[in-house]
mmCIF file of C-alpha atoms in Angstrom:
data_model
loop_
_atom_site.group_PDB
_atom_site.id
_atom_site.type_symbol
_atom_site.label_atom_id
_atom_site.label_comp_id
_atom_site.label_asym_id
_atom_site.label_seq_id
_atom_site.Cartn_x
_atom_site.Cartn_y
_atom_site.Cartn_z
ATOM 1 C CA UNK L 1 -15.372 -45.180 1.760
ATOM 2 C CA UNK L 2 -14.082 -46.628 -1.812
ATOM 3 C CA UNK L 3 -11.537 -44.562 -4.060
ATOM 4 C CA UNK L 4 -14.295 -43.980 -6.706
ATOM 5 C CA UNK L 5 -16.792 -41.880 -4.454
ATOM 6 C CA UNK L 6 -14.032 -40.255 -2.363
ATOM 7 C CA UNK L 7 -12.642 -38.913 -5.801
ATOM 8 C CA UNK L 8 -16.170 -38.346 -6.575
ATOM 9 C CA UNK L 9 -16.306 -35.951 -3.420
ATOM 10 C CA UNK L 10 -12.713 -35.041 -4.603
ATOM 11 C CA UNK L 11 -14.180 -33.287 -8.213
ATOM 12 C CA UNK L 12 -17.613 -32.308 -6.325
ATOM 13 C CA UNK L 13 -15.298 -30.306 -3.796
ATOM 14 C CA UNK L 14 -16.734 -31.868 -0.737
ATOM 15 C CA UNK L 15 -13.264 -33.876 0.099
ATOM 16 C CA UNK L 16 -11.877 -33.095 3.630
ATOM 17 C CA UNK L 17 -7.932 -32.644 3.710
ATOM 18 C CA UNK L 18 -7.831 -36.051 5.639
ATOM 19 C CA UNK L 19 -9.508 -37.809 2.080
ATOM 20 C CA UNK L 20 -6.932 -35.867 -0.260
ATOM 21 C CA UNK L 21 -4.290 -37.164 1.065
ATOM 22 C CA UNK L 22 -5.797 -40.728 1.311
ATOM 23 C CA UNK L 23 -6.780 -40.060 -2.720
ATOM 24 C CA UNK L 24 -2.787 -38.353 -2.937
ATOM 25 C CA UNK L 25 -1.231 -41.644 -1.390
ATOM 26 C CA UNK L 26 -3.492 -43.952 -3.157
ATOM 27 C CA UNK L 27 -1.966 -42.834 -6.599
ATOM 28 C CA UNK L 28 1.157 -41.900 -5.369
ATOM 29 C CA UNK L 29 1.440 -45.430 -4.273
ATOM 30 C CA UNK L 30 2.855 -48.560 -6.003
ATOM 31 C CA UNK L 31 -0.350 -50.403 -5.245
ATOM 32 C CA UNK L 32 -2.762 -51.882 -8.369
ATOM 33 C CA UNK L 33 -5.178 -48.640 -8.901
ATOM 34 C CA UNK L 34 -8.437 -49.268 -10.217
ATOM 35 C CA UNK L 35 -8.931 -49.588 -13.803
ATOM 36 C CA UNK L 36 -11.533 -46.881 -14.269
ATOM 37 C CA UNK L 37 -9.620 -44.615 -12.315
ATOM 38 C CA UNK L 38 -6.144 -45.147 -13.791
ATOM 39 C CA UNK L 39 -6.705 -42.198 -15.476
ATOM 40 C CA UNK L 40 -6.348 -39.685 -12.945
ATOM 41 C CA UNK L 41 -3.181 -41.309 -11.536
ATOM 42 C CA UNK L 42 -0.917 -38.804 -13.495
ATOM 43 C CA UNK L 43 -3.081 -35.373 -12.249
ATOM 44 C CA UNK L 44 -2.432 -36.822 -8.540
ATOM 45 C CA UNK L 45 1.173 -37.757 -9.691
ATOM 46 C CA UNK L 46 1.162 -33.879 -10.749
ATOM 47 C CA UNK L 47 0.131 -32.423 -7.228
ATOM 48 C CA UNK L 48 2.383 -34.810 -5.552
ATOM 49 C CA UNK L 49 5.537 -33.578 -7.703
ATOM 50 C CA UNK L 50 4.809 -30.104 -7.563
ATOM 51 C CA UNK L 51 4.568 -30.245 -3.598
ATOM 52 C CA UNK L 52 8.473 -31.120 -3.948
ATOM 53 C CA UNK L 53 9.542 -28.421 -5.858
ATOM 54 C CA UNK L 54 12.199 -25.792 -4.014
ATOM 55 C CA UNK L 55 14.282 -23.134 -4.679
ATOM 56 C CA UNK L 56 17.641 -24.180 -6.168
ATOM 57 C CA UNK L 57 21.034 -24.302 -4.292
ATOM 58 C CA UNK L 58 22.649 -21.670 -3.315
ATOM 59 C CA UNK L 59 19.643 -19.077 -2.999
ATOM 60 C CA UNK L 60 20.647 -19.617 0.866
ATOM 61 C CA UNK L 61 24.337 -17.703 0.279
ATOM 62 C CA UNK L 62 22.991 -14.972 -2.050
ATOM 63 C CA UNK L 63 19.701 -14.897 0.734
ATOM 64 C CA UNK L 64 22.832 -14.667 3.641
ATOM 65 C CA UNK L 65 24.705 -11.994 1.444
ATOM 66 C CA UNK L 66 22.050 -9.596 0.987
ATOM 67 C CA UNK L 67 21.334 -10.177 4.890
ATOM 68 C CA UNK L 68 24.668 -9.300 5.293
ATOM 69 C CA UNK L 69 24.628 -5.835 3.895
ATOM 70 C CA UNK L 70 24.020 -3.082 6.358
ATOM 71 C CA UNK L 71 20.742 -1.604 5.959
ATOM 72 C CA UNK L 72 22.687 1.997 5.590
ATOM 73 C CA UNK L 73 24.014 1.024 2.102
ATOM 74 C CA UNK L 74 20.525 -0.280 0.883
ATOM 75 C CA UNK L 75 19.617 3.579 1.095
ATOM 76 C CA UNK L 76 18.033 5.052 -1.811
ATOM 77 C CA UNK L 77 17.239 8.566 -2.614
ATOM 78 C CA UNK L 78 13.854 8.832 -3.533
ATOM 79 C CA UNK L 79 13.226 11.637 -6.127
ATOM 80 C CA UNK L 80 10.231 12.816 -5.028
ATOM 81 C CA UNK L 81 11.744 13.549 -1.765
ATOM 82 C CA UNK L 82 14.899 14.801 -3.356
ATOM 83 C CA UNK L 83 13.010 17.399 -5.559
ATOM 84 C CA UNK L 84 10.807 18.348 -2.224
ATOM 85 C CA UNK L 85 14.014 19.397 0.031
ATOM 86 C CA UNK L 86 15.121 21.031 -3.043
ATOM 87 C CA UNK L 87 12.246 23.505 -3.417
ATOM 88 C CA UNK L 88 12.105 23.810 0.642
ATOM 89 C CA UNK L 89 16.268 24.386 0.395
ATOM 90 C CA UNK L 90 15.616 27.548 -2.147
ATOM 91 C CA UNK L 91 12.756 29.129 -0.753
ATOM 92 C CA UNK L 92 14.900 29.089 2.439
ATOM 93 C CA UNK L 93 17.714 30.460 0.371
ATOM 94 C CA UNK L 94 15.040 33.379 -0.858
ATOM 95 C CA UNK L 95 13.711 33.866 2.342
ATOM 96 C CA UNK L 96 16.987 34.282 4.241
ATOM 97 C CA UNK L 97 18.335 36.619 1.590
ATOM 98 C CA UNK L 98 15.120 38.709 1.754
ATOM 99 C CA UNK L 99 15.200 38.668 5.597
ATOM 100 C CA UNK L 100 18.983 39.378 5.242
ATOM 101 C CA UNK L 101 18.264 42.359 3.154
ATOM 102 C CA UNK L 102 15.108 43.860 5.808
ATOM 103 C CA UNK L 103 17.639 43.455 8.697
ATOM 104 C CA UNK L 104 21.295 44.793 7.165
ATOM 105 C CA UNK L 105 21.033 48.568 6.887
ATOM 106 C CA UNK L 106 21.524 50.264 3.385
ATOM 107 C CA UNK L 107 24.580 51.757 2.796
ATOM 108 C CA UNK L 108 24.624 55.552 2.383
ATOM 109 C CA UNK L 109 24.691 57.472 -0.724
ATOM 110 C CA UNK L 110 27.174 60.616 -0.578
ATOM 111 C CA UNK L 111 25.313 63.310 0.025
ATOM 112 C CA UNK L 112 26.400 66.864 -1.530
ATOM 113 C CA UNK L 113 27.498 69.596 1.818
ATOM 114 C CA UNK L 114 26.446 73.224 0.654
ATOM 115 C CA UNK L 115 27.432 75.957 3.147
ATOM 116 C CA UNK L 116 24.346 77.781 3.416
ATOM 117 C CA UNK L 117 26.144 80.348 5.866
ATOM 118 C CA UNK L 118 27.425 82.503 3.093
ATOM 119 C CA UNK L 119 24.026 83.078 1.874
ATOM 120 C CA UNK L 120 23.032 84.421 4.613
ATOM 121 C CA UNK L 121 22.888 88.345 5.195
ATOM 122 C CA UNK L 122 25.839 89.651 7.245
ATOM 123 C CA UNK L 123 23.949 93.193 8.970
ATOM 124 C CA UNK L 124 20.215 94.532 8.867
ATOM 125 C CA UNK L 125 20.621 96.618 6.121
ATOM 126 C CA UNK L 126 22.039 93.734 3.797
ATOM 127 C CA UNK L 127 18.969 91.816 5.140
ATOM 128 C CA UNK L 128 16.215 95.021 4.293
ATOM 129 C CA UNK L 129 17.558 95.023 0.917
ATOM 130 C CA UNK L 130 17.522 91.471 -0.269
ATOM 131 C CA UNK L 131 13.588 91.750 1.177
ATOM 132 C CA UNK L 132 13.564 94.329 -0.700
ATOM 133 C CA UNK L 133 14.376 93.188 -3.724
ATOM 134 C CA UNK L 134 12.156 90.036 -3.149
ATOM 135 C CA UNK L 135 9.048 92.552 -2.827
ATOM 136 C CA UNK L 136 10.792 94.365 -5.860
ATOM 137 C CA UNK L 137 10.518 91.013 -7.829
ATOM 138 C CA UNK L 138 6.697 90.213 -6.648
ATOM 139 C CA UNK L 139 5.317 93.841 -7.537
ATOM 140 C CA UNK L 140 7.293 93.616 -10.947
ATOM 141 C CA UNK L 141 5.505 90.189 -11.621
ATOM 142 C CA UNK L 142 2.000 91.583 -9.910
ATOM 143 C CA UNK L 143 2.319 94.695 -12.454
ATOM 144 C CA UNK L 144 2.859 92.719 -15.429
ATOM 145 C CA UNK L 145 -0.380 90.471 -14.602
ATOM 146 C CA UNK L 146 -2.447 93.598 -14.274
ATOM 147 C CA UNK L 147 -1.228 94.687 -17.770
ATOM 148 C CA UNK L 148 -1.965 91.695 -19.530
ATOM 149 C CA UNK L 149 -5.487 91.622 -18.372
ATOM 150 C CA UNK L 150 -6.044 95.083 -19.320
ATOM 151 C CA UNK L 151 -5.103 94.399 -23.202
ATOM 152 C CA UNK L 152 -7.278 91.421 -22.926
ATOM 153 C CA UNK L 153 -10.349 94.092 -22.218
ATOM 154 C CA UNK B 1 18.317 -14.608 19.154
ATOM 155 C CA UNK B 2 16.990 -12.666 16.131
ATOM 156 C CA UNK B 3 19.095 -14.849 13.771
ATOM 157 C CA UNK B 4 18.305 -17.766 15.574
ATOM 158 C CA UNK B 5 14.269 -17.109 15.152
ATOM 159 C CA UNK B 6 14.707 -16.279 11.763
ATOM 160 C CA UNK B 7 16.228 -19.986 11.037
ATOM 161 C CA UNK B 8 13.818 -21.833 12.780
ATOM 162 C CA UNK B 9 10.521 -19.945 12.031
ATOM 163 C CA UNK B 10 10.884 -17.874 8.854
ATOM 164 C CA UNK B 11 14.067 -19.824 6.399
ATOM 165 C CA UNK B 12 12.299 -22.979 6.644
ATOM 166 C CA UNK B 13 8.996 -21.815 4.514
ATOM 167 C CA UNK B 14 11.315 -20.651 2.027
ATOM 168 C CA UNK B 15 10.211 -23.435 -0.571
ATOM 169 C CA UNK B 16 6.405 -23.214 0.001
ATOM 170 C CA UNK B 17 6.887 -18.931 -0.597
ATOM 171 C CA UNK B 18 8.747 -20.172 -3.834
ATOM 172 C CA UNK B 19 6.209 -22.350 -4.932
ATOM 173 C CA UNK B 20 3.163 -19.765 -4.207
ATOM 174 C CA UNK B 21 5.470 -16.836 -6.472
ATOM 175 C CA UNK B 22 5.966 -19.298 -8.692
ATOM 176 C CA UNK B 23 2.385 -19.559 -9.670
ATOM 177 C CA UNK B 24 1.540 -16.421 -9.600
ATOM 178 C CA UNK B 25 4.594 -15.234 -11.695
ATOM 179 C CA UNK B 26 4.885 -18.936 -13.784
ATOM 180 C CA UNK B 27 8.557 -17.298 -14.056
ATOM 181 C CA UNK B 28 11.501 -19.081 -12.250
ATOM 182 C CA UNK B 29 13.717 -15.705 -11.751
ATOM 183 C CA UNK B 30 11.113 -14.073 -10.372
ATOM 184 C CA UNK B 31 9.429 -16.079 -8.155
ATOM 185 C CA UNK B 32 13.075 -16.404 -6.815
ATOM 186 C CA UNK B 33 13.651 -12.191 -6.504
ATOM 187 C CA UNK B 34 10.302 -12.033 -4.894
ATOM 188 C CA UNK B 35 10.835 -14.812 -2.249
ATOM 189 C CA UNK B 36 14.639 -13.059 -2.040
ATOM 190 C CA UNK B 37 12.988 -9.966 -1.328
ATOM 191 C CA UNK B 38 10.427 -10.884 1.011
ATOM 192 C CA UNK B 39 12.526 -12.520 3.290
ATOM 193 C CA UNK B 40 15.000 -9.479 3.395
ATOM 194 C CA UNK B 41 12.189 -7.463 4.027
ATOM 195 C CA UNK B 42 11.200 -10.044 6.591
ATOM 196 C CA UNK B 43 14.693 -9.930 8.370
ATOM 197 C CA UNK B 44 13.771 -5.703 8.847
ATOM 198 C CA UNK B 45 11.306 -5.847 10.469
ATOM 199 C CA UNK B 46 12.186 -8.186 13.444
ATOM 200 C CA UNK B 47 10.208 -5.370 15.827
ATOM 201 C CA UNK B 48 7.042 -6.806 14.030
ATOM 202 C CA UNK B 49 7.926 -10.387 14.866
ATOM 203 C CA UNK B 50 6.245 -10.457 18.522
ATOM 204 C CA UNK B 51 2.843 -9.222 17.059
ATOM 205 C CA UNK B 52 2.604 -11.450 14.200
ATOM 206 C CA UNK B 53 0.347 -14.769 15.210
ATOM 207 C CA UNK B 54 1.504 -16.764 12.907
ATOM 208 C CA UNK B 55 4.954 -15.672 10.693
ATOM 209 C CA UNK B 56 4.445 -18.328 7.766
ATOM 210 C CA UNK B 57 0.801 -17.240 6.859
ATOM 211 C CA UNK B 58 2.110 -13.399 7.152
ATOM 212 C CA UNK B 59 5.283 -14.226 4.671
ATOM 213 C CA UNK B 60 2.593 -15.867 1.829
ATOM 214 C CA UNK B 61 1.003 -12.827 2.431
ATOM 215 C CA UNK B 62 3.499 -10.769 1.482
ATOM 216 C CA UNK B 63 4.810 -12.743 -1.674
ATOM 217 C CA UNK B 64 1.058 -13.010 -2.993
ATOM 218 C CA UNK B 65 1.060 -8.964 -2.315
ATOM 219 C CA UNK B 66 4.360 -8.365 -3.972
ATOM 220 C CA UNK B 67 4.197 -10.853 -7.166
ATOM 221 C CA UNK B 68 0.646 -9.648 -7.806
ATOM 222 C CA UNK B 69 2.184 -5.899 -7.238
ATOM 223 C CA UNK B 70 4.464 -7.345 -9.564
ATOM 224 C CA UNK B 71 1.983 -8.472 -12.009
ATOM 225 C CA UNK B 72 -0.068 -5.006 -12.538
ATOM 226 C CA UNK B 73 3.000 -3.495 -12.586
ATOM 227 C CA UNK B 74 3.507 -5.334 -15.858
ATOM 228 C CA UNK B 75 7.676 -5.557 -14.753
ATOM 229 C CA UNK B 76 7.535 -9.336 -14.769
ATOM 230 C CA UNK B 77 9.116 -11.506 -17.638
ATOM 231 C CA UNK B 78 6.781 -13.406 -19.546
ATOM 232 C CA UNK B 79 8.661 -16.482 -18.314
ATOM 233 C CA UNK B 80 7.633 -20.428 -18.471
ATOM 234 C CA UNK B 81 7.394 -23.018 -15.573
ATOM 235 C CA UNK B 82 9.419 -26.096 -16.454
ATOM 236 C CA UNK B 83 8.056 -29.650 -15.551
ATOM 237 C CA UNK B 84 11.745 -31.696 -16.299
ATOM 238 C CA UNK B 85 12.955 -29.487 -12.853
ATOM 239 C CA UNK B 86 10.843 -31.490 -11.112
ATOM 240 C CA UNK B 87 12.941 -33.504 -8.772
ATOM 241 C CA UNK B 88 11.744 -37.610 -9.241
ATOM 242 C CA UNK B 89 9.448 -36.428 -11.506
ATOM 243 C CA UNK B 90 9.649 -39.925 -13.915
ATOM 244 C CA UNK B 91 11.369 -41.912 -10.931
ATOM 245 C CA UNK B 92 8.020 -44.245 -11.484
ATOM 246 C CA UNK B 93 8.979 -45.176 -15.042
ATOM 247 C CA UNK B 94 10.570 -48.625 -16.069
ATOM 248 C CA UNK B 95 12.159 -47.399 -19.310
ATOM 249 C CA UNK B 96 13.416 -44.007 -20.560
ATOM 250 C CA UNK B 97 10.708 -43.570 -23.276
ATOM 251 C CA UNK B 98 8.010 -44.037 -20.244
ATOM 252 C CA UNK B 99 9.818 -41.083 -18.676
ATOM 253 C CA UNK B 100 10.135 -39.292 -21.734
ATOM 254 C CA UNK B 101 6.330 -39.606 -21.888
ATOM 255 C CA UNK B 102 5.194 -39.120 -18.187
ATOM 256 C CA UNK B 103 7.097 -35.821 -18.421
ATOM 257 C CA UNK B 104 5.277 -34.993 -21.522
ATOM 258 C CA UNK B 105 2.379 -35.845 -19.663
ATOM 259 C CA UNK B 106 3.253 -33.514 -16.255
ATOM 260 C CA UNK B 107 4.568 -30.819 -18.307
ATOM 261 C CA UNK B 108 1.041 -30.833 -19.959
ATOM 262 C CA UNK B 109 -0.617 -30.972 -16.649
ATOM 263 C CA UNK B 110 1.390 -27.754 -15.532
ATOM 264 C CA UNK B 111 0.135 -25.677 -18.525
ATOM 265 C CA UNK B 112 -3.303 -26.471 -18.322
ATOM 266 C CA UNK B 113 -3.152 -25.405 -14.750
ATOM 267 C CA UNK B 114 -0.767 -22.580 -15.278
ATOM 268 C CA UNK B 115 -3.947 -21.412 -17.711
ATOM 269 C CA UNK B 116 -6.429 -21.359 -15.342
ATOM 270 C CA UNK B 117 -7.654 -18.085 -14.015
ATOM 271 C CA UNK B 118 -5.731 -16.443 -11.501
ATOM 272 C CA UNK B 119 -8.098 -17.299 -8.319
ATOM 273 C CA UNK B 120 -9.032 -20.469 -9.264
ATOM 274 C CA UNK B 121 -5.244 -21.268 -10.022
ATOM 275 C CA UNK B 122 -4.171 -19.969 -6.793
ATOM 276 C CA UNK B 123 -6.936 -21.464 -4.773
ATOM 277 C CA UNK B 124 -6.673 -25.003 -6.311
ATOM 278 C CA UNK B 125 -2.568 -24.796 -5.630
ATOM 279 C CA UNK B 126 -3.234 -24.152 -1.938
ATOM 280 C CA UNK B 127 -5.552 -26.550 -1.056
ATOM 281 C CA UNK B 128 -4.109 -29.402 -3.356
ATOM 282 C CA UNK B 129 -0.358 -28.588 -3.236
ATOM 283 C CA UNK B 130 0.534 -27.160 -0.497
ATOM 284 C CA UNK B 131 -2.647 -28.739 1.422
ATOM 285 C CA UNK B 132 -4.290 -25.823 3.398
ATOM 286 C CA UNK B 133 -7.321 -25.610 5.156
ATOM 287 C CA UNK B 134 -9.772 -23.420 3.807
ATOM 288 C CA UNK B 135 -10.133 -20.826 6.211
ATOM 289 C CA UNK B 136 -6.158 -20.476 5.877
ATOM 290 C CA UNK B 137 -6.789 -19.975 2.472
ATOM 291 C CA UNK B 138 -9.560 -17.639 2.957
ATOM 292 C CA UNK B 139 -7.248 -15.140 5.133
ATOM 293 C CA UNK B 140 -3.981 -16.185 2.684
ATOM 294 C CA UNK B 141 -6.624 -14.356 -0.327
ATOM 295 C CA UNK B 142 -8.835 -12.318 1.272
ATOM 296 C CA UNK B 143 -12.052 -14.228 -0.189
ATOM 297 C CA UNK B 144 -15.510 -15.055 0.765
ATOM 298 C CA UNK B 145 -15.719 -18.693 1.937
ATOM 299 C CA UNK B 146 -17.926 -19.719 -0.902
ATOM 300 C CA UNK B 147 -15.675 -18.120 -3.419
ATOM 301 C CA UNK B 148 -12.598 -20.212 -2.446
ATOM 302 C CA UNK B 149 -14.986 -23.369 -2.488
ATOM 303 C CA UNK B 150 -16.713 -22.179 -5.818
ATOM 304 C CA UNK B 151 -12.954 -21.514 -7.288
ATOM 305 C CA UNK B 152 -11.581 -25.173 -5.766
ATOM 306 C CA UNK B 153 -14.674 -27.060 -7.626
ATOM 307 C CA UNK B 154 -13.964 -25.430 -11.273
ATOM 308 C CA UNK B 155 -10.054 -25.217 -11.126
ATOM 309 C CA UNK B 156 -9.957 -29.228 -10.653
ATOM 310 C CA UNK B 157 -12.743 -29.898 -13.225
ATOM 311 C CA UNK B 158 -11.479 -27.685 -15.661
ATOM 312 C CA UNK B 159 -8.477 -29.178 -14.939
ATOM 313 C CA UNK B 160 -9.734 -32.881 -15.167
ATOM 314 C CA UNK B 161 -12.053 -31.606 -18.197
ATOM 315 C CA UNK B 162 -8.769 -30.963 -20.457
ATOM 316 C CA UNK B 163 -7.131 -33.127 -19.694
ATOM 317 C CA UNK B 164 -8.796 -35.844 -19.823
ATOM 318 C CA UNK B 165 -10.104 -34.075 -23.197
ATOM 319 C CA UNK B 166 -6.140 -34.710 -25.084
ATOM 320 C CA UNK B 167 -5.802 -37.650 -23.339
ATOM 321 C CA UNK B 168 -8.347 -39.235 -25.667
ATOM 322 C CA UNK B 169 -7.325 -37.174 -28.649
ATOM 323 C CA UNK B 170 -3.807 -36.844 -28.266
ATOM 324 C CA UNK B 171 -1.628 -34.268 -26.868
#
């Protein structure tokens, strides 16, 4: 197949890889191209040159360096998980203390002693007459309802 | 062993990972942070070696994933591809004003595929740079058959198109 009709194929997109590179070498080479398809020498010139580019020296020592590091140091803190063990560390910190506060018992408050024993009646007849008195106090209060009622009328 | 696996399998696609960020990014620093990146990331995870069929098509993977990450992230400098860094690149040339000019003439080349649209840019630097088949290049981009093919045909005749177009009026 002639150059014009493989780079025919070449712009129709029909080329296999084996015809590119026959097209790339053709124009790459120091051969007499052509006339008519002189112009296309530089475009093939193009894909040929940027096939050589590469990375420049000494990426390979700063590639070996950073290799190099232990993947321990390269550790870093991510703030989302930062702020979530921060909420999960206080509401631990409330729920202990609440827990803390259920278990531990209160301390307690001073409580006032009163010696009931002297109020209480000595003999029978100290007894009768404090009930007495009592029934005294209940009549007296009975008595006074009665009279109130009666000036209502 | 590791080490040894690493230099013989994954170090020696360094270049062609370079190349692929560097089209994607069209920035020199940051094609080289991504390759840097991907191979340290490639180092970790020598458990995942065993499994992986074949370790040069899974490292372009993962330097089209991270500089296109990098991309819609909008974190990339809005750098410019240089064609004088081109080793040989006027080694053709008689006299120093033809190499003056042939540069000219590649770094114009570069631009007006560096302007193409991201798929067909991609797709026309793996099949005529870095000469892939196309059903590598269909699992490299995740496309339909027909879209790498469809992509392929206008990438090189836009290509062609413009520059054919300021060849005949002047750059």
């Amino acid at each position: 197949m002639d150059y014009k009709t493989l780079i025919e194929k070449y712009f129709a997109g029909t080329t296999t890889l084996e015809e590119e590179k026959r097209l790339k070498a053709y124009f790459n080479s120091q051969e007499v191209v052509e006339k008519e398809l002189e112009k296309y020498i530089p475009l093939f010139r193009f894909l040929d040159a940027e096939k050589s580019r590469s990375l420049p020296a000494g990426f390979e020592r700063r590639l070996d360096a950073e290799l190099s590091v232990p993947q321990a140091r390269r550790f870093r803190l991510n703030p989302i998980r930062v702020a979530a063990a921060a909420a999960i560390f206080a509401l631990a910190l409330i729920a202990g203390t609440l827990v803390y506060r259920e278990i531990s018992p209160a301390p307690e408050a001073p409580v006032a002693t009163i010696d009931w024993s002297k109020y209480e009646p000595k003999t029978k007849e100290e007894a009768l007459q404090i009930t007495r008195n009592a029934l005294m106090k209940v009549s007296e209060g009975l008595n006074r309802g009665v009279r109130i009622l009666e000036k209502g009328d | 062993m590791s080490l040894t696996y690493f230099k013989q399998h994954i170090l020696p696609v360094k270049d062609k990972l370079y190349r692929l960020a560097l089209r994607i990014l069209s920035d020199d620093a940051e094609a080289q942070d991504v390759v840097q990146e991907v191979l340290v990331k490639a180092w970790r995870q020598q458990d995942a070696w065993p499994a992986i069929r074949n370790v040069e098509a899974w490292c372009m993977k993962l330097v089209k994933n991270q500089a296109i990450d990098k991309i819609r992230s909008g974190k990339q400098r809005r750098g410019y591809l240089e064609a004088e860094s081109l080793p040989g690149l006027a080694d053709h040339e008689p006299t120093p004003l033809a190499a003056a000019e042939y540069s000219d003439t590649m770094a114009h080349l570069l631009k007006l595929m560096q302007q193409l649209p991201e798929k067909q840019r991609l797709v026309m630097h793996l099949r005529d740079i870095e000469e892939m088949s196309y059903q590598e290049i269909v699992e490299l981009l995740d496309l339909p058959m027909n879209q790498v093919k469809v992509n392929l045909f206008r990438a090189r005749n836009a290509v062609r198109s413009l520059y054919l177009q300021t060849e005949n009026h002047g750059l």
